[in-house]
Amino acid sequence: MKGLVLPALLIALAEVGARLHGPSDVIAPPSQVIVAFGEAIRNGSLMLATRDTLIAAFGGLTVGAIIGLALGVALGLSRTLDRVLELPVEVLRPIPSVAVIPVALIVLGFGYGLEIAIVAFACVWPMLIFARAAVAGVEPRLLEVARALKLSPWATVAKIVAPAALPRIFVAFRLAAGVALIVAVTVEIAVNPQGLGAALMTYGQALRPDLTLAFLVWVGIVGFALNQGLLLAEARLFGGRG
Amino acid sequence: MTASILDFRDVRLAYGDQLVLGGLSFSMAPGEILCLVGPSGCGKTTALRVAAGLVAPTSGEASFAGAPIKGPRRDVAVVFQDYAKALLPWRTAAGNVSLALEAIGCPRRERPGRIAALLDRVGLNGQDQKFPGQMSGGMQQRLQIARCLAQGPAALMMDEPFGALDAMTRQDLQDQMLEIARATGATILFVTHDLEEAIYLGDRVIGLKPHPGRIGVEIKVDLPRPRDQVATRESPAFLALRRQLYDFIHGAEGKAK
Ligand SMILES: Nc1ncnc2c1ncn2[C@@H]1O[C@H](COP(=O)(O)OP(=O)(O)O)[C@@H](O)[C@H]1O
Ligand SMILES: [Mg+2]
């Protein structure tokens, strides 16, 4: 409850400030933002844009997480593979995902494909790095227990490596999900004419600060809800083991 | 020829150019409890790992039940020193015991009964739904022992299993282990740095000398069984053995410097 005091105060200040300042092309009082928000819900534009962004974000997250997870597990299990792929990974990883846009645009054109590809590129890295560390970091004593019990390689992965690495891999997935939303909106703002990012650009250029701010706040709410949902899932799945 | 179950013949083991075991030879009779003592770093754990098939000797031969040891065997169970790391933190006590039952291919419907019996045997009855993180050190080590017993082992390799526990818990576990040994007839190789513990538990005690690890002294422990924490430890025979072992170990440490 105390956490809400400061935001409420700031909103009240913004309201007073914006009203004293008079009508404006760049700023709107919170009351008008709320009205604009209601309008965007009623005419369906908010839901449509949210749907487009989430499809691209989840599509890219799924593709990127699967590639990153597979690579990370393989690199964590095999020292040879890790050494062979170390250089390519370290060269590709620092490339900002936005910098991939021009190339992806030539290959894929506008649309979901472009956005999914770039989000996937951004999501591969956190998954790869965390999964590799999680697998390589499995308690060596547990692997020795597996040896002493003569577990098959498959049983060792299924009964020991996977459950030991899963909590950290899930943390990576949660971080990647945050990255996915940010990158999706970024691609929409930069080039892709769809989703929440494109809406932000359009209303900004149309000098509608009320709608722009409404969408901006909504992007924050979506990101917050996503993270909270995943945190809740994490606590449910792995909460019992500290 | 005596029918020994574990045989070390001139076992040497080097890590790089560091010779850790410098020619160990000894045999164990089935059902025997043999304790290995010696200063830290003298190769006790390494010797136990050779016996468990977790590491191969550089030269010499280690054999179990007449066959050279080529790797771990399901009828040889290892109780690791660091019990907290050797348990699956995401499985309950029952689940941890189940891991060994799964490994030996015990049918699913037989597992609950066996798990209950095994937990009961180590004094963990009613704790089956606890996670290792919710258990004390003593309970965790009991759980590791239960998992080892689930393998139905002919031999137990125990590496300082009670070293990190408080005195009361340690004595409880010593007596429980002796009772398990008596009931199952398992052969036990027991590593410890506690000389009194070695004499209290063992049929025989081997003291290792360091750099490289080799046998310095071998003592037969002819104390009657069942042993008793008070009466046995107070008996003149126990005190004489303790003196003998103490003189050896501290002599060896003095010379090593
Ligand atoms: N995997 C290993 N690689 C290199 N050196 C090792 C390894 N394991 C043990 N050693 C060395 O072998 C010696 C004996 O170790 P260990 O058998 O653990 O002794 P103890 O159990 O008697 O304390 C030590 O000097 C230790 O550093
Ligand atoms: Mg040791």
Coordinates of C-alpha atoms and ligand atoms in Angstrom, one line a residue:
Chain A
M1 CA 0.0 0.0 0.0
K2 CA 2.8 2.4 0.9
G3 CA 4.3 1.8 -2.5
L4 CA 1.3 3.5 -4.1
V5 CA 1.6 6.8 -2.1
L6 CA 4.4 8.3 -4.3
P7 CA 2.9 7.3 -7.7
A8 CA -0.5 8.7 -6.6
L9 CA 1.2 12.0 -5.5
L10 CA 3.1 12.3 -8.8
I11 CA 0.0 11.7 -10.8
A12 CA -1.8 14.4 -8.9
L13 CA 1.1 16.8 -9.4
A14 CA 1.1 15.9 -13.2
E15 CA -2.6 16.6 -13.3
V16 CA -2.3 20.0 -11.7
G17 CA 0.9 20.9 -13.6
A18 CA -0.6 19.9 -17.0
R19 CA -3.8 21.8 -16.3
L20 CA -2.0 25.0 -15.2
H21 CA 0.2 24.8 -18.3
G22 CA -2.9 24.7 -20.6
P23 CA -3.6 22.8 -23.8
S24 CA -0.4 21.2 -25.2
D25 CA 0.9 19.1 -28.1
V26 CA 3.5 17.2 -26.1
I27 CA 1.9 16.7 -22.7
A28 CA -1.5 15.6 -21.5
P29 CA -2.9 15.5 -17.9
P30 CA -3.5 12.0 -16.5
S31 CA -7.3 12.5 -16.6
Q32 CA -7.1 12.9 -20.4
V33 CA -4.7 10.0 -20.7
I34 CA -7.3 7.8 -18.9
V35 CA -10.0 9.0 -21.3
A36 CA -7.8 8.3 -24.3
F37 CA -7.1 4.8 -22.8
G38 CA -10.8 4.1 -22.6
E39 CA -11.2 5.2 -26.2
A40 CA -8.4 3.0 -27.4
I41 CA -10.0 0.0 -25.6
R42 CA -13.5 0.8 -27.0
N43 CA -12.4 1.1 -30.7
G44 CA -10.2 -2.0 -30.4
S45 CA -6.9 -0.4 -31.4
L46 CA -5.3 -1.1 -28.1
M47 CA -6.1 -4.8 -28.2
L48 CA -5.1 -5.1 -31.9
A49 CA -1.8 -3.5 -31.3
T50 CA -1.2 -5.5 -28.1
R51 CA -2.0 -8.7 -30.0
D52 CA 0.4 -7.9 -32.8
T53 CA 3.2 -7.1 -30.4
L54 CA 2.7 -10.2 -28.2
I55 CA 2.5 -12.5 -31.2
A56 CA 5.9 -11.2 -32.4
A57 CA 7.4 -11.1 -28.9
F58 CA 6.2 -14.7 -28.0
G59 CA 7.0 -16.0 -31.4
G60 CA 10.6 -14.6 -31.3
L61 CA 10.9 -15.7 -27.6
T62 CA 9.9 -19.3 -28.4
V63 CA 12.3 -19.6 -31.4
G64 CA 15.2 -17.8 -29.7
A65 CA 14.7 -19.7 -26.4
I66 CA 14.6 -23.1 -28.1
I67 CA 17.8 -22.3 -30.1
G68 CA 19.5 -20.7 -27.1
L69 CA 18.6 -23.6 -24.8
A70 CA 19.7 -26.3 -27.2
L71 CA 23.0 -24.6 -27.8
G72 CA 23.5 -23.7 -24.2
V73 CA 22.9 -27.3 -23.0
A74 CA 25.2 -28.7 -25.7
L75 CA 27.9 -26.2 -24.8
G76 CA 27.5 -26.9 -21.1
L77 CA 27.8 -30.7 -21.6
S78 CA 30.7 -30.7 -24.1
R79 CA 33.9 -28.9 -23.5
T80 CA 35.0 -29.5 -27.1
L81 CA 31.9 -27.9 -28.6
D82 CA 32.2 -25.0 -26.1
R83 CA 35.8 -24.3 -27.3
V84 CA 34.8 -24.6 -31.0
L85 CA 31.9 -22.2 -30.7
E86 CA 33.4 -19.8 -28.2
L87 CA 34.6 -17.3 -30.8
P88 CA 31.5 -17.2 -33.0
V89 CA 29.4 -16.7 -29.9
E90 CA 31.5 -14.0 -28.6
V91 CA 31.6 -12.2 -31.9
L92 CA 27.8 -12.4 -32.6
R93 CA 26.6 -11.8 -29.1
P94 CA 27.6 -8.1 -28.8
I95 CA 25.7 -7.1 -32.0
P96 CA 22.8 -5.0 -30.9
S97 CA 19.6 -6.6 -32.1
V98 CA 18.5 -3.3 -33.7
A99 CA 21.6 -3.4 -35.9
V100 CA 20.2 -6.6 -37.4
I101 CA 17.1 -4.8 -38.7
P102 CA 18.5 -3.7 -42.1
V103 CA 19.7 -7.2 -43.0
A104 CA 16.5 -8.8 -41.8
L105 CA 14.4 -6.3 -43.6
I106 CA 16.0 -7.2 -47.0
V107 CA 15.6 -10.9 -46.4
L108 CA 12.1 -10.9 -44.8
G109 CA 10.3 -7.7 -45.6
F110 CA 7.9 -6.0 -43.2
G111 CA 5.6 -8.1 -41.0
Y112 CA 5.7 -10.7 -38.2
G113 CA 8.6 -12.6 -39.8
L114 CA 11.0 -9.6 -39.5
E115 CA 10.0 -8.9 -35.9
I116 CA 10.1 -12.5 -34.8
A117 CA 13.6 -13.0 -36.4
I118 CA 15.0 -10.0 -34.6
V119 CA 13.4 -10.9 -31.2
A120 CA 14.7 -14.4 -31.6
F121 CA 18.2 -13.1 -32.2
A122 CA 18.0 -11.1 -29.1
C123 CA 16.6 -13.9 -27.0
V124 CA 19.2 -16.6 -28.0
W125 CA 22.0 -15.0 -26.0
P126 CA 20.6 -14.8 -22.5
M127 CA 19.2 -18.4 -22.9
L128 CA 22.5 -19.7 -24.3
I129 CA 24.7 -18.1 -21.7
F130 CA 22.5 -19.0 -18.7
A131 CA 21.8 -22.6 -19.9
R132 CA 25.4 -23.2 -20.5
A133 CA 26.4 -21.9 -17.1
A134 CA 23.5 -23.8 -15.4
V135 CA 24.5 -27.1 -17.1
A136 CA 28.2 -26.7 -16.5
G137 CA 27.5 -25.7 -12.9
V138 CA 25.6 -28.8 -11.9
E139 CA 27.2 -30.1 -8.7
P140 CA 30.0 -32.4 -9.7
R141 CA 29.3 -34.6 -6.7
L142 CA 25.8 -35.3 -8.1
L143 CA 27.3 -36.4 -11.4
E144 CA 29.5 -38.7 -9.4
V145 CA 26.5 -40.1 -7.5
A146 CA 25.1 -40.8 -11.0
R147 CA 28.3 -42.6 -11.9
A148 CA 28.3 -44.6 -8.7
L149 CA 24.7 -45.7 -9.4
K150 CA 25.6 -46.5 -13.0
L151 CA 22.8 -44.3 -14.4
S152 CA 22.7 -44.2 -18.2
P153 CA 23.7 -40.9 -19.9
W154 CA 20.1 -40.4 -20.7
A155 CA 18.9 -41.1 -17.1
T156 CA 21.7 -38.8 -15.8
V157 CA 20.4 -35.9 -17.9
A158 CA 16.8 -36.6 -17.1
K159 CA 17.1 -37.3 -13.4
I160 CA 20.1 -35.0 -12.5
V161 CA 21.3 -32.4 -15.0
A162 CA 17.8 -31.2 -16.2
P163 CA 16.3 -30.8 -12.7
A164 CA 19.5 -29.2 -11.4
A165 CA 19.7 -26.7 -14.2
L166 CA 16.0 -26.0 -14.6
P167 CA 15.6 -23.2 -12.0
R168 CA 18.4 -21.1 -13.5
I169 CA 17.2 -21.8 -17.0
F170 CA 13.8 -20.5 -16.0
V171 CA 15.3 -17.3 -14.7
A172 CA 17.0 -17.0 -18.1
F173 CA 13.6 -17.5 -19.8
R174 CA 12.1 -14.7 -17.6
L175 CA 14.9 -12.3 -18.6
A176 CA 14.6 -13.3 -22.2
A177 CA 10.8 -12.6 -22.1
G178 CA 11.6 -9.1 -20.9
V179 CA 14.1 -8.7 -23.7
A180 CA 11.6 -10.0 -26.2
L181 CA 9.0 -7.4 -25.3
I182 CA 11.5 -4.5 -25.4
V183 CA 13.0 -5.7 -28.8
A184 CA 9.5 -6.2 -30.3
V185 CA 8.4 -2.7 -29.4
T186 CA 11.8 -1.3 -30.6
V187 CA 11.5 -3.0 -34.0
E188 CA 8.0 -1.6 -34.3
I189 CA 9.1 1.9 -33.5
A190 CA 12.1 1.7 -35.9
V191 CA 10.5 0.1 -38.9
N192 CA 7.7 -2.4 -38.6
P193 CA 4.3 -0.7 -39.1
Q194 CA 2.3 -2.8 -36.6
G195 CA 1.8 -3.4 -32.8
L196 CA 2.3 -1.1 -29.8
G197 CA 5.5 0.5 -31.0
A198 CA 4.0 1.6 -34.3
A199 CA 1.0 3.0 -32.4
L200 CA 3.3 5.0 -30.2
M201 CA 5.0 6.5 -33.3
T202 CA 1.8 7.2 -35.1
Y203 CA 0.1 9.0 -32.2
G204 CA 3.3 10.9 -31.4
Q205 CA 3.5 12.2 -34.9
A206 CA -0.2 12.9 -35.0
L207 CA 0.3 15.2 -31.9
R208 CA -1.9 13.1 -29.7
P209 CA 0.0 13.2 -26.4
D210 CA -3.0 11.7 -24.6
L211 CA -3.0 8.5 -26.7
T212 CA 0.8 8.3 -26.9
L213 CA 1.0 8.4 -23.1
A214 CA -1.9 5.9 -22.8
F215 CA 0.0 3.4 -25.0
L216 CA 3.3 4.1 -23.2
V217 CA 1.8 3.4 -19.8
W218 CA 0.1 0.3 -21.3
V219 CA 3.5 -1.0 -22.6
G220 CA 4.8 -0.7 -19.1
I221 CA 1.7 -2.5 -17.7
V222 CA 2.1 -5.4 -20.2
G223 CA 5.8 -5.8 -19.3
F224 CA 5.1 -5.7 -15.6
A225 CA 2.3 -8.2 -15.9
L226 CA 4.5 -10.5 -18.0
N227 CA 7.3 -10.4 -15.4
Q228 CA 4.9 -10.9 -12.5
G229 CA 3.3 -13.8 -14.2
L230 CA 6.6 -15.5 -14.8
L231 CA 7.8 -14.7 -11.2
L232 CA 4.7 -16.4 -9.9
A233 CA 5.2 -19.4 -12.1
E234 CA 8.8 -19.6 -11.0
A235 CA 7.8 -19.5 -7.3
R236 CA 5.2 -22.2 -8.0
L237 CA 7.6 -24.4 -9.9
F238 CA 10.8 -24.0 -7.9
G239 CA 9.7 -22.2 -4.7
G240 CA 10.2 -25.3 -2.5
R241 CA 13.9 -25.6 -2.8
G242 CA 15.4 -22.3 -1.9
Chain B
M1 CA 43.9 -68.9 -0.3
T2 CA 41.5 -66.8 1.7
A3 CA 38.3 -65.7 -0.1
S4 CA 38.8 -62.0 0.1
I5 CA 36.3 -59.6 -1.3
L6 CA 38.5 -56.5 -1.9
D7 CA 42.1 -56.8 -3.0
F8 CA 44.7 -54.0 -3.5
R9 CA 47.9 -55.3 -5.0
D10 CA 50.7 -52.6 -5.2
V11 CA 48.1 -49.9 -6.2
R12 CA 49.9 -46.7 -7.3
L13 CA 48.1 -43.6 -8.4
A14 CA 49.6 -40.4 -9.6
Y15 CA 47.9 -37.1 -10.4
G16 CA 50.3 -35.5 -12.9
D17 CA 53.7 -36.0 -11.4
Q18 CA 52.4 -36.1 -7.8
L19 CA 52.4 -39.7 -6.6
V20 CA 49.4 -39.9 -4.3
L21 CA 49.3 -43.6 -3.6
G22 CA 52.7 -45.2 -3.5
G23 CA 51.9 -48.9 -3.7
L24 CA 49.1 -50.0 -1.5
S25 CA 48.5 -53.7 -0.8
F26 CA 45.7 -55.0 1.4
S27 CA 42.8 -57.4 1.4
M28 CA 39.4 -57.4 3.1
A29 CA 37.4 -60.4 4.1
P30 CA 33.7 -60.4 3.4
G31 CA 31.8 -58.7 6.2
E32 CA 34.9 -57.1 7.6
I33 CA 35.0 -53.5 8.7
L34 CA 38.3 -51.9 7.8
C35 CA 39.1 -48.4 8.9
L36 CA 41.6 -46.2 7.0
V37 CA 43.2 -43.4 9.1
G38 CA 45.9 -41.0 8.4
P39 CA 46.8 -37.3 8.2
S40 CA 44.9 -35.1 5.8
G41 CA 46.1 -35.4 2.2
C42 CA 47.6 -38.8 2.7
G43 CA 45.4 -40.4 0.1
K44 CA 42.5 -41.9 2.1
T45 CA 39.8 -40.6 -0.2
T46 CA 41.8 -41.5 -3.3
A47 CA 42.2 -45.1 -2.0
L48 CA 38.5 -45.3 -1.4
R49 CA 37.7 -43.9 -4.8
V50 CA 39.9 -46.6 -6.4
A51 CA 38.0 -49.3 -4.4
A52 CA 34.7 -47.8 -5.6
G53 CA 35.8 -47.8 -9.2
L54 CA 35.5 -44.0 -9.5
V55 CA 39.2 -43.7 -10.5
A56 CA 41.6 -46.2 -12.0
P57 CA 45.0 -46.8 -10.5
T58 CA 48.1 -45.7 -12.5
S59 CA 49.6 -49.2 -11.9
G60 CA 49.0 -52.2 -9.7
E61 CA 45.6 -53.9 -9.5
A62 CA 42.5 -53.4 -7.4
S63 CA 39.9 -56.2 -7.6
F64 CA 36.5 -56.8 -6.1
A65 CA 35.0 -60.3 -5.6
G66 CA 37.9 -61.7 -7.7
A67 CA 37.5 -59.5 -10.7
P68 CA 39.5 -56.3 -11.6
I69 CA 37.6 -53.2 -10.7
K70 CA 36.8 -51.5 -14.1
G71 CA 34.3 -48.9 -12.9
P72 CA 31.6 -48.4 -10.4
R73 CA 29.4 -51.4 -9.5
R74 CA 25.8 -51.3 -8.2
D75 CA 26.8 -53.8 -5.4
V76 CA 29.4 -51.3 -4.1
A77 CA 27.8 -48.2 -2.6
V78 CA 29.7 -45.0 -1.8
V79 CA 28.8 -42.8 1.1
F80 CA 30.3 -39.4 0.3
Q81 CA 31.8 -37.1 2.9
D82 CA 29.9 -34.0 1.7
Y83 CA 26.4 -35.4 2.2
A84 CA 24.7 -32.0 1.5
K85 CA 26.1 -32.1 -2.0
A86 CA 25.5 -35.7 -2.6
L87 CA 21.7 -35.5 -2.2
L88 CA 19.2 -34.2 -4.8
P89 CA 17.8 -31.0 -3.2
W90 CA 14.7 -31.1 -5.4
R91 CA 13.7 -34.5 -4.3
T92 CA 12.2 -35.4 -0.9
A93 CA 13.9 -38.0 1.3
A94 CA 11.7 -40.6 -0.3
G95 CA 12.6 -39.4 -3.7
N96 CA 16.3 -39.5 -2.9
V97 CA 16.1 -43.1 -1.8
S98 CA 14.0 -43.8 -4.9
L99 CA 16.8 -42.6 -7.1
A100 CA 18.9 -45.7 -6.2
L101 CA 15.8 -48.0 -6.6
E102 CA 15.2 -46.5 -10.0
A103 CA 18.9 -47.1 -10.9
I104 CA 18.7 -50.8 -10.0
G105 CA 15.4 -51.2 -11.9
C106 CA 13.1 -51.8 -8.9
P107 CA 9.5 -52.0 -10.1
R108 CA 7.5 -48.8 -9.4
R109 CA 4.9 -50.5 -7.2
E110 CA 7.5 -52.0 -4.9
R111 CA 9.3 -48.8 -4.3
P112 CA 7.1 -47.2 -1.6
G113 CA 7.4 -50.3 0.7
R114 CA 11.1 -50.5 0.2
I115 CA 11.6 -46.8 0.7
A116 CA 9.7 -46.9 4.0
A117 CA 11.7 -49.8 5.2
L118 CA 15.0 -48.2 4.3
L119 CA 14.1 -44.9 5.9
D120 CA 13.0 -46.8 9.0
R121 CA 16.3 -48.7 9.1
V122 CA 18.4 -45.4 9.3
G123 CA 16.0 -43.8 11.8
L124 CA 14.2 -41.5 9.4
N125 CA 10.7 -42.9 9.8
G126 CA 8.1 -40.3 9.2
Q127 CA 10.6 -37.9 7.5
D128 CA 9.9 -39.2 3.9
Q129 CA 8.3 -36.0 2.7
K130 CA 11.0 -33.7 4.0
F131 CA 13.5 -32.1 1.5
P132 CA 17.2 -32.4 2.3
G133 CA 17.3 -28.6 2.8
Q134 CA 14.8 -29.1 5.7
M135 CA 17.0 -31.7 7.4
S136 CA 19.9 -31.5 9.9
G137 CA 23.4 -32.7 8.8
G138 CA 22.9 -35.9 10.7
M139 CA 19.5 -36.6 9.0
Q140 CA 21.1 -35.8 5.6
Q141 CA 23.8 -38.3 6.2
R142 CA 21.3 -40.9 7.4
L143 CA 19.4 -40.3 4.1
Q144 CA 22.6 -40.8 2.0
I145 CA 23.2 -44.1 3.9
A146 CA 19.6 -45.1 3.2
R147 CA 20.1 -44.4 -0.5
C148 CA 23.3 -46.5 -0.5
L149 CA 21.5 -49.4 1.2
A150 CA 18.8 -49.2 -1.4
Q151 CA 21.4 -50.5 -3.9
G152 CA 21.5 -53.7 -1.9
P153 CA 25.3 -53.4 -1.6
A154 CA 27.7 -56.1 -0.8
A155 CA 30.2 -53.4 0.3
L156 CA 29.9 -49.9 1.5
M157 CA 32.7 -47.3 0.9
M158 CA 32.4 -44.6 3.5
D159 CA 34.5 -41.5 3.4
E160 CA 34.6 -39.7 6.7
P161 CA 30.8 -40.0 6.9
F162 CA 30.4 -38.6 10.4
G163 CA 33.3 -36.2 10.4
A164 CA 31.2 -33.1 10.2
L165 CA 28.6 -34.1 12.8
D166 CA 28.4 -33.2 16.5
A167 CA 29.5 -35.7 19.0
M168 CA 26.1 -37.0 20.1
T169 CA 24.8 -37.5 16.5
R170 CA 28.1 -39.1 15.5
Q171 CA 27.9 -41.7 18.3
D172 CA 24.2 -42.4 17.3
L173 CA 25.2 -42.9 13.7
Q174 CA 28.3 -45.1 14.6
D175 CA 26.0 -47.5 16.5
Q176 CA 23.4 -47.5 13.8
M177 CA 26.1 -48.2 11.2
L178 CA 27.4 -51.2 13.3
E179 CA 23.9 -52.5 13.6
I180 CA 23.3 -52.2 9.8
A181 CA 26.7 -54.0 9.2
R182 CA 25.6 -56.8 11.6
A183 CA 22.2 -57.1 10.0
T184 CA 23.3 -57.0 6.4
G185 CA 26.7 -58.6 6.6
A186 CA 28.0 -55.8 4.4
T187 CA 31.8 -55.3 4.0
I188 CA 32.7 -51.8 5.0
L189 CA 35.7 -49.7 4.1
F190 CA 35.6 -46.7 6.4
V191 CA 37.8 -43.7 6.1
T192 CA 38.1 -41.4 9.1
H193 CA 40.7 -39.1 10.7
D194 CA 39.3 -39.9 14.1
L195 CA 41.5 -42.6 15.7
E196 CA 39.0 -43.5 18.4
E197 CA 36.2 -43.8 15.8
A198 CA 38.4 -46.1 13.7
I199 CA 39.1 -48.4 16.7
Y200 CA 35.5 -48.3 17.9
L201 CA 34.1 -49.4 14.6
G202 CA 36.8 -51.5 13.0
D203 CA 37.8 -55.1 12.9
R204 CA 41.1 -53.8 11.6
V205 CA 42.6 -50.3 11.3
I206 CA 45.2 -49.3 8.6
G207 CA 47.2 -46.2 9.3
L208 CA 48.5 -44.5 6.1
K209 CA 51.7 -42.5 5.9
P210 CA 51.7 -39.5 3.5
H211 CA 53.7 -38.4 0.5
P212 CA 53.1 -40.8 -1.1
G213 CA 50.3 -42.6 0.7
R214 CA 51.3 -46.1 1.9
I215 CA 50.6 -48.4 4.8
G216 CA 52.4 -47.4 7.9
V217 CA 50.7 -49.5 10.5
E218 CA 48.1 -52.2 10.6
I219 CA 46.3 -53.0 13.8
K220 CA 43.9 -55.8 14.5
V221 CA 41.0 -54.7 16.8
D222 CA 40.0 -57.6 18.9
L223 CA 37.4 -55.8 21.0
P224 CA 34.2 -57.8 21.6
R225 CA 31.0 -57.0 19.7
P226 CA 28.4 -55.5 20.1
R227 CA 30.5 -52.5 21.1
D228 CA 29.3 -50.0 23.6
Q229 CA 30.0 -46.3 23.5
V230 CA 30.8 -46.2 27.2
A231 CA 32.1 -49.7 28.1
T232 CA 34.1 -50.3 25.0
R233 CA 35.8 -46.9 25.0
E234 CA 36.7 -47.3 28.7
S235 CA 38.2 -50.8 28.3
P236 CA 42.0 -51.1 28.8
A237 CA 42.2 -52.9 25.4
F238 CA 40.6 -49.9 23.7
L239 CA 42.9 -47.5 25.4
A240 CA 46.0 -49.5 24.6
L241 CA 45.0 -49.6 20.9
R242 CA 44.3 -45.9 20.9
R243 CA 47.8 -45.3 22.4
Q244 CA 49.4 -47.4 19.7
L245 CA 47.7 -45.7 16.8
Y246 CA 48.2 -42.3 18.3
D247 CA 51.9 -42.8 18.6
F248 CA 52.1 -44.0 15.0
I249 CA 50.1 -41.1 13.5
H250 CA 51.8 -38.4 15.5
G251 CA 55.2 -40.0 14.8
A252 CA 54.4 -40.0 11.1
E253 CA 53.2 -36.3 11.2
G254 CA 56.4 -35.3 13.0
K255 CA 58.6 -37.0 10.4
A256 CA 56.7 -35.5 7.5
K257 CA 57.7 -32.0 8.5
Ligands
LIG1 N1 41.4 -35.1 -8.7 C1 42.6 -34.8 -8.2 N2 43.5 -34.2 -9.0 C2 44.7 -33.8 -8.5 N3 45.1 -34.0 -7.2 C3 44.3 -34.7 -6.4 C4 43.0 -35.1 -6.8 N4 42.3 -35.7 -5.8 C5 43.2 -35.7 -4.8 N5 44.4 -35.1 -5.1 C6 45.6 -34.9 -4.3 O1 45.9 -36.1 -3.8 C7 46.3 -36.0 -2.4 C8 45.5 -36.9 -1.5 O2 44.2 -36.5 -1.5 P1 43.0 -37.3 -0.7 O3 43.0 -38.7 -1.2 O4 41.8 -36.5 -0.9 O5 43.6 -37.2 0.8 P2 42.8 -37.5 2.1 O6 41.4 -38.0 1.8 O7 43.6 -38.5 2.9 O8 42.7 -36.2 2.8 C9 46.2 -34.6 -2.0 O9 47.4 -33.9 -2.1 C10 45.2 -34.0 -3.1 O10 45.6 -32.7 -3.3
MG2 MG 39.5 -37.2 2.2

